[in-house]
């Protein structure tokens, strides 16, 4: 289930990138910063969380999640100007760190002092956060694409 949701998230992210790249001549400074901020932050956050869920227990995955976030930020930021590339890299890195932290806390609730009874619901929490993240990512990317029409 987590693998399927990860592929759905990747599909939504790259469909949004393709939609934005087709219409990049319509952007002004404000819209360029807004779409970079929204799409990079949300996509790197939830993709990093999903990477932690897919390959738990390795500290390398935190670094890989941040790198994926930075690359997503550079990808979305490169559609407009240099300042949007910088904004995308920054938001992608921060989103990757936050998603990694959330994924690690869901996998090991004792990291933030939650009681041991929360550890028995790890599988349910992983599915719940994966579905919730996919819905939020889909909604955010739809709003970014919808803002092109307005």
PDB file of C-alpha atoms in Angstrom:
ATOM      1  CA  UNK A   1       0.000   0.000   0.000  1.00  0.00           C
ATOM      2  CA  UNK A   2       2.813   2.411   0.865  1.00  0.00           C
ATOM      3  CA  UNK A   3       4.629   1.609  -2.377  1.00  0.00           C
ATOM      4  CA  UNK A   4       1.484   2.265  -4.412  1.00  0.00           C
ATOM      5  CA  UNK A   5       0.863   5.575  -2.648  1.00  0.00           C
ATOM      6  CA  UNK A   6       4.487   6.589  -3.233  1.00  0.00           C
ATOM      7  CA  UNK A   7       4.072   5.973  -6.964  1.00  0.00           C
ATOM      8  CA  UNK A   8       0.817   7.950  -6.947  1.00  0.00           C
ATOM      9  CA  UNK A   9       2.606  10.834  -5.245  1.00  0.00           C
ATOM     10  CA  UNK A  10       5.429  10.748  -7.785  1.00  0.00           C
ATOM     11  CA  UNK A  11       2.916  10.705 -10.618  1.00  0.00           C
ATOM     12  CA  UNK A  12       1.069  13.728  -9.201  1.00  0.00           C
ATOM     13  CA  UNK A  13       4.334  15.629  -8.661  1.00  0.00           C
ATOM     14  CA  UNK A  14       5.615  15.069 -12.173  1.00  0.00           C
ATOM     15  CA  UNK A  15       2.229  15.757 -13.739  1.00  0.00           C
ATOM     16  CA  UNK A  16       2.174  19.102 -11.944  1.00  0.00           C
ATOM     17  CA  UNK A  17       5.725  19.843 -13.089  1.00  0.00           C
ATOM     18  CA  UNK A  18       4.774  19.011 -16.670  1.00  0.00           C
ATOM     19  CA  UNK A  19       1.672  21.228 -16.463  1.00  0.00           C
ATOM     20  CA  UNK A  20       3.705  24.132 -15.113  1.00  0.00           C
ATOM     21  CA  UNK A  21       6.479  23.708 -17.660  1.00  0.00           C
ATOM     22  CA  UNK A  22       3.952  23.921 -20.504  1.00  0.00           C
ATOM     23  CA  UNK A  23       2.736  27.315 -19.272  1.00  0.00           C
ATOM     24  CA  UNK A  24       5.870  28.882 -17.824  1.00  0.00           C
ATOM     25  CA  UNK A  25       5.610  31.944 -20.082  1.00  0.00           C
ATOM     26  CA  UNK A  26       2.504  33.020 -18.128  1.00  0.00           C
ATOM     27  CA  UNK A  27       4.337  33.381 -14.793  1.00  0.00           C
ATOM     28  CA  UNK A  28       5.174  36.620 -13.063  1.00  0.00           C
ATOM     29  CA  UNK A  29       7.452  37.010 -10.041  1.00  0.00           C
ATOM     30  CA  UNK A  30       4.711  36.559  -7.482  1.00  0.00           C
ATOM     31  CA  UNK A  31       3.222  33.442  -9.066  1.00  0.00           C
ATOM     32  CA  UNK A  32       6.662  31.927  -9.606  1.00  0.00           C
ATOM     33  CA  UNK A  33       7.464  32.234  -5.928  1.00  0.00           C
ATOM     34  CA  UNK A  34       4.027  31.028  -4.860  1.00  0.00           C
ATOM     35  CA  UNK A  35       4.018  27.855  -6.934  1.00  0.00           C
ATOM     36  CA  UNK A  36       7.613  27.093  -6.001  1.00  0.00           C
ATOM     37  CA  UNK A  37       6.881  27.566  -2.312  1.00  0.00           C
ATOM     38  CA  UNK A  38       3.669  25.506  -2.324  1.00  0.00           C
ATOM     39  CA  UNK A  39       4.656  22.665  -4.603  1.00  0.00           C
ATOM     40  CA  UNK A  40       8.186  22.168  -3.290  1.00  0.00           C
ATOM     41  CA  UNK A  41       7.367  22.293   0.414  1.00  0.00           C
ATOM     42  CA  UNK A  42       4.454  19.871   0.282  1.00  0.00           C
ATOM     43  CA  UNK A  43       5.946  17.447  -2.223  1.00  0.00           C
ATOM     44  CA  UNK A  44       9.304  17.143  -0.478  1.00  0.00           C
ATOM     45  CA  UNK A  45       7.653  16.802   2.939  1.00  0.00           C
ATOM     46  CA  UNK A  46       5.410  13.895   2.009  1.00  0.00           C
ATOM     47  CA  UNK A  47       7.879  12.218  -0.347  1.00  0.00           C
ATOM     48  CA  UNK A  48      10.523  12.235   2.404  1.00  0.00           C
ATOM     49  CA  UNK A  49       8.016  10.737   4.831  1.00  0.00           C
ATOM     50  CA  UNK A  50       7.210   7.983   2.333  1.00  0.00           C
ATOM     51  CA  UNK A  51      10.905   7.232   1.786  1.00  0.00           C
ATOM     52  CA  UNK A  52      11.368   6.791   5.534  1.00  0.00           C
ATOM     53  CA  UNK A  53       8.372   4.436   5.580  1.00  0.00           C
ATOM     54  CA  UNK A  54       9.712   2.396   2.647  1.00  0.00           C
ATOM     55  CA  UNK A  55      13.234   1.872   3.971  1.00  0.00           C
ATOM     56  CA  UNK A  56      13.167   2.249   7.774  1.00  0.00           C
ATOM     57  CA  UNK A  57      16.066   1.826  10.123  1.00  0.00           C
ATOM     58  CA  UNK A  58      18.821   3.420   8.066  1.00  0.00           C
ATOM     59  CA  UNK A  59      20.198   6.843   8.858  1.00  0.00           C
ATOM     60  CA  UNK A  60      21.182   7.208   5.216  1.00  0.00           C
ATOM     61  CA  UNK A  61      17.503   7.559   4.302  1.00  0.00           C
ATOM     62  CA  UNK A  62      17.294  10.888   6.151  1.00  0.00           C
ATOM     63  CA  UNK A  63      20.138  12.227   4.032  1.00  0.00           C
ATOM     64  CA  UNK A  64      18.590  10.739   0.893  1.00  0.00           C
ATOM     65  CA  UNK A  65      15.217  12.304   1.736  1.00  0.00           C
ATOM     66  CA  UNK A  66      16.813  15.742   2.115  1.00  0.00           C
ATOM     67  CA  UNK A  67      18.647  15.296  -1.190  1.00  0.00           C
ATOM     68  CA  UNK A  68      15.399  14.289  -2.916  1.00  0.00           C
ATOM     69  CA  UNK A  69      13.722  17.378  -1.439  1.00  0.00           C
ATOM     70  CA  UNK A  70      16.511  19.646  -2.634  1.00  0.00           C
ATOM     71  CA  UNK A  71      16.352  18.131  -6.123  1.00  0.00           C
ATOM     72  CA  UNK A  72      12.573  18.587  -6.234  1.00  0.00           C
ATOM     73  CA  UNK A  73      13.046  22.190  -5.158  1.00  0.00           C
ATOM     74  CA  UNK A  74      15.632  22.811  -7.843  1.00  0.00           C
ATOM     75  CA  UNK A  75      13.368  21.162 -10.419  1.00  0.00           C
ATOM     76  CA  UNK A  76      10.319  23.274  -9.613  1.00  0.00           C
ATOM     77  CA  UNK A  77      12.374  26.420  -9.049  1.00  0.00           C
ATOM     78  CA  UNK A  78      14.129  26.108 -12.402  1.00  0.00           C
ATOM     79  CA  UNK A  79      10.881  26.860 -14.188  1.00  0.00           C
ATOM     80  CA  UNK A  80      11.168  30.586 -13.558  1.00  0.00           C
ATOM     81  CA  UNK A  81      14.212  32.499 -12.283  1.00  0.00           C
ATOM     82  CA  UNK A  82      17.271  32.109 -10.105  1.00  0.00           C
ATOM     83  CA  UNK A  83      15.542  33.359  -6.963  1.00  0.00           C
ATOM     84  CA  UNK A  84      12.881  30.673  -7.350  1.00  0.00           C
ATOM     85  CA  UNK A  85      15.619  28.051  -7.659  1.00  0.00           C
ATOM     86  CA  UNK A  86      17.061  29.266  -4.355  1.00  0.00           C
ATOM     87  CA  UNK A  87      13.600  29.289  -2.772  1.00  0.00           C
ATOM     88  CA  UNK A  88      12.899  25.788  -4.095  1.00  0.00           C
ATOM     89  CA  UNK A  89      16.181  24.372  -2.825  1.00  0.00           C
ATOM     90  CA  UNK A  90      15.603  25.894   0.607  1.00  0.00           C
ATOM     91  CA  UNK A  91      11.993  24.710   0.896  1.00  0.00           C
ATOM     92  CA  UNK A  92      12.867  21.293  -0.511  1.00  0.00           C
ATOM     93  CA  UNK A  93      15.605  20.787   2.070  1.00  0.00           C
ATOM     94  CA  UNK A  94      13.441  21.940   4.953  1.00  0.00           C
ATOM     95  CA  UNK A  95      10.494  19.848   3.727  1.00  0.00           C
ATOM     96  CA  UNK A  96      12.770  16.817   3.420  1.00  0.00           C
ATOM     97  CA  UNK A  97      14.007  17.261   6.984  1.00  0.00           C
ATOM     98  CA  UNK A  98      10.504  17.711   8.392  1.00  0.00           C
ATOM     99  CA  UNK A  99       9.122  14.735   6.476  1.00  0.00           C
ATOM    100  CA  UNK A 100      12.004  12.585   7.680  1.00  0.00           C
ATOM    101  CA  UNK A 101      11.372  13.596  11.270  1.00  0.00           C
ATOM    102  CA  UNK A 102       7.665  12.859  11.023  1.00  0.00           C
ATOM    103  CA  UNK A 103       8.344   9.480   9.408  1.00  0.00           C
ATOM    104  CA  UNK A 104      10.834   8.550  12.116  1.00  0.00           C
ATOM    105  CA  UNK A 105       8.427   9.543  14.895  1.00  0.00           C
ATOM    106  CA  UNK A 106       5.628   7.499  13.320  1.00  0.00           C
ATOM    107  CA  UNK A 107       7.955   4.491  13.150  1.00  0.00           C
ATOM    108  CA  UNK A 108       9.307   4.957  16.702  1.00  0.00           C
ATOM    109  CA  UNK A 109       6.916   6.951  18.928  1.00  0.00           C
ATOM    110  CA  UNK A 110       9.313   6.802  21.874  1.00  0.00           C
ATOM    111  CA  UNK A 111      11.507   9.414  20.135  1.00  0.00           C
ATOM    112  CA  UNK A 112       9.224  12.176  21.364  1.00  0.00           C
ATOM    113  CA  UNK A 113       8.157  10.567  24.637  1.00  0.00           C
ATOM    114  CA  UNK A 114       4.901   8.946  23.556  1.00  0.00           C
ATOM    115  CA  UNK A 115       3.842   5.963  25.682  1.00  0.00           C
ATOM    116  CA  UNK A 116       4.690   2.421  24.676  1.00  0.00           C
ATOM    117  CA  UNK A 117       1.075   1.675  23.831  1.00  0.00           C
ATOM    118  CA  UNK A 118       1.426   3.863  20.747  1.00  0.00           C
ATOM    119  CA  UNK A 119       4.043   1.477  19.344  1.00  0.00           C
ATOM    120  CA  UNK A 120       1.515  -1.290  18.710  1.00  0.00           C
ATOM    121  CA  UNK A 121      -0.354   0.833  16.148  1.00  0.00           C
ATOM    122  CA  UNK A 122       2.662   1.538  13.934  1.00  0.00           C
ATOM    123  CA  UNK A 123       1.295  -0.255  10.859  1.00  0.00           C
ATOM    124  CA  UNK A 124      -2.034   1.558  11.127  1.00  0.00           C
ATOM    125  CA  UNK A 125      -0.289   4.890  11.609  1.00  0.00           C
ATOM    126  CA  UNK A 126       1.924   4.324   8.574  1.00  0.00           C
ATOM    127  CA  UNK A 127      -1.107   3.638   6.378  1.00  0.00           C
ATOM    128  CA  UNK A 128      -3.034   6.556   7.877  1.00  0.00           C
ATOM    129  CA  UNK A 129      -0.226   9.074   7.376  1.00  0.00           C
ATOM    130  CA  UNK A 130       0.461   7.741   3.868  1.00  0.00           C
ATOM    131  CA  UNK A 131      -3.157   8.185   2.787  1.00  0.00           C
ATOM    132  CA  UNK A 132      -3.402  11.586   4.482  1.00  0.00           C
ATOM    133  CA  UNK A 133      -0.172  12.746   2.817  1.00  0.00           C
ATOM    134  CA  UNK A 134      -1.333  11.606  -0.602  1.00  0.00           C
ATOM    135  CA  UNK A 135      -4.630  13.461  -0.216  1.00  0.00           C
ATOM    136  CA  UNK A 136      -2.903  16.667   0.927  1.00  0.00           C
ATOM    137  CA  UNK A 137      -0.335  16.415  -1.876  1.00  0.00           C
ATOM    138  CA  UNK A 138      -3.034  15.825  -4.495  1.00  0.00           C
ATOM    139  CA  UNK A 139      -5.092  18.764  -3.189  1.00  0.00           C
ATOM    140  CA  UNK A 140      -2.112  21.133  -3.111  1.00  0.00           C
ATOM    141  CA  UNK A 141      -0.956  20.214  -6.588  1.00  0.00           C
ATOM    142  CA  UNK A 142      -4.499  20.550  -7.914  1.00  0.00           C
ATOM    143  CA  UNK A 143      -4.700  24.033  -6.413  1.00  0.00           C
ATOM    144  CA  UNK A 144      -1.364  24.973  -8.004  1.00  0.00           C
ATOM    145  CA  UNK A 145      -2.578  23.770 -11.397  1.00  0.00           C
ATOM    146  CA  UNK A 146      -5.958  25.441 -10.862  1.00  0.00           C
ATOM    147  CA  UNK A 147      -4.278  28.767 -10.139  1.00  0.00           C
ATOM    148  CA  UNK A 148      -2.977  28.769 -13.712  1.00  0.00           C
ATOM    149  CA  UNK A 149      -6.538  29.192 -14.974  1.00  0.00           C
ATOM    150  CA  UNK A 150      -7.459  32.098 -12.748  1.00  0.00           C
TER     151      UNK A 150
END
